[in-house]
């Protein structure tokens, strides 16, 4: 790691910097620091060959089976909470440890045979894990222990309740016959869900246009391989999102846009509409058998929203709240269309909005996002973010001598509490693309923190896996503003994982409800839109005296706001149709997902033709995110609410008091207490969606019910 000595660093004098004048500490030296705190720092034992990978999975399953057998066969008279519920959590945590490490190897190993072996082994482990969850003898043992009504509190009580809830949700409390029926229904559902996703992947629709029909679409795109397919023939693959968007956003010929968007709305229609009708009916039946009024109640029970009605109310409130902003944006787009077509009665149609949204942004705002890159050299941005997080969260990061890394350029870092010197955990940085590597940006919790049976605390190890542009042509790696924002976001997940104090594996770090997990990191995205934050590190790499101009930053924020009403109404329409499809429905009533969802799209967003089916290509409806799309907006609202604590603090987004509170009330808690409680402890008041509406540029009071999301 290079030492940075540019003059721009003077601004950071007050912040603890990571400089490496001294040689790096070894891992062993860092591990020794943990002993006085009765905690353990470990690097995961990364497997080095496909054989080792297979052996690790086999050993994990054998150890898990042995532990489960001990649990189930122990003398009931001598059973304790620890030997029952604690032991089960331990088995899960041990299995997850291997499963997530293998999953990580599958995403990051430079060797194909390693990735394949890891993929196969991780799948085997998952199957085994599901089997453990259905073991009758384990349930019987836990149940008889539970019948004694053990006196529990806090996290233990929560582990007890959640474990029994898991079994109830699988039908364990039903009579044998009903359970068998349920199992059969689940077995019928699962491949249908897989097919729904596979049909989406397999769908391929090509449309051929002339150059004149594609007026407005950039030449650079049209001349790219595969697109230009004849003298005056251009083939657009409607199922390929960037190709479809290229036309929808840029083509000035309305008939072409319409053709492309209608084709999009029919992707997968013939196979996935009948399939989804059956899936939705089956889910409703499963929910009914389990004693829930609807599938969304079943799915959302384990989330913050707790039930379908609360999630629906939240989405409907937002739909109303955002109405004036949505109307104003549509009116602006309509004015552009009237001017362009000369038709005073022109309306924005379902195939128009992307095009006029793009026109609006182009005409009103001119931000050259490429020009901003000079302010964000990779190394400086990373160190700048480190300095900020170290300061606000009271931490120290130091690079360590890594005993093993899976690829060149990967580095290992230790995190300590700045005040006590307690080692909090480790993180790896794997920041640049390479062949065969996971191709997005993500934080991987390779080794979640937890209390070990002996009483020591196993501190977390995580990895940040990113794909920033590598250095080229003598210039350093230069990030764009969005990439810097992503860095702040993803490293926020690392903080959430590393700063955990939860005792149990299932409550550790980012193991929080799905409609909350993104909120803390979404909150941190505000940092990169704040001039005083950026001025601590962002500077033109050729002339560090040059900071990001205030006007540019203001323009970036305006662009973000300019069409946010349209963006959210689209999102909210999807969220609502997902909830409505999975809401209460009369037993045996026919499902018509196409008509039901089109009606919602018509009223919440823009009317679509009756013979189209946008649900057919909505992948979230299968694969675990069903009745979960509302969670994006839900977490956005919490993120905006939480940001107010920093906004009101004396130091703003650099305020240590607010940061330490975040660490204490949110990060360290994980899911060991209800996240609703954690959020309100952090806020010091009940939750509110008002800050979110303000962020969207909506006047306070414009929403009929801008109160706290219902719980
Ligand atoms: Zn995230």
CSV table of N, CA, C and O and ligand atoms in Angstrom, one decimal, residues 489-490 493 518, ligand 1:
chain,number,residue,atom,x,y,z
A,489,UNK,N,-21.1,2.8,0.6
A,489,UNK,CA,-22.2,1.9,0.9
A,489,UNK,C,-21.7,0.5,1.3
A,489,UNK,O,-22.0,0.0,2.4
A,490,UNK,N,-20.8,-0.1,0.5
A,490,UNK,CA,-20.4,-1.4,0.7
A,490,UNK,C,-19.6,-1.5,2.0
A,490,UNK,O,-19.7,-2.5,2.7
A,493,UNK,N,-21.6,-2.0,5.0
A,493,UNK,CA,-22.0,-3.3,5.4
A,493,UNK,C,-20.9,-4.0,6.2
A,493,UNK,O,-21.1,-4.8,7.1
A,518,UNK,N,-30.4,-3.0,4.1
A,518,UNK,CA,-29.8,-2.0,3.3
A,518,UNK,C,-29.8,-0.6,3.9
A,518,UNK,O,-29.1,0.3,3.4
B,1,LIG,ZN1,-26.0,-3.0,0.1
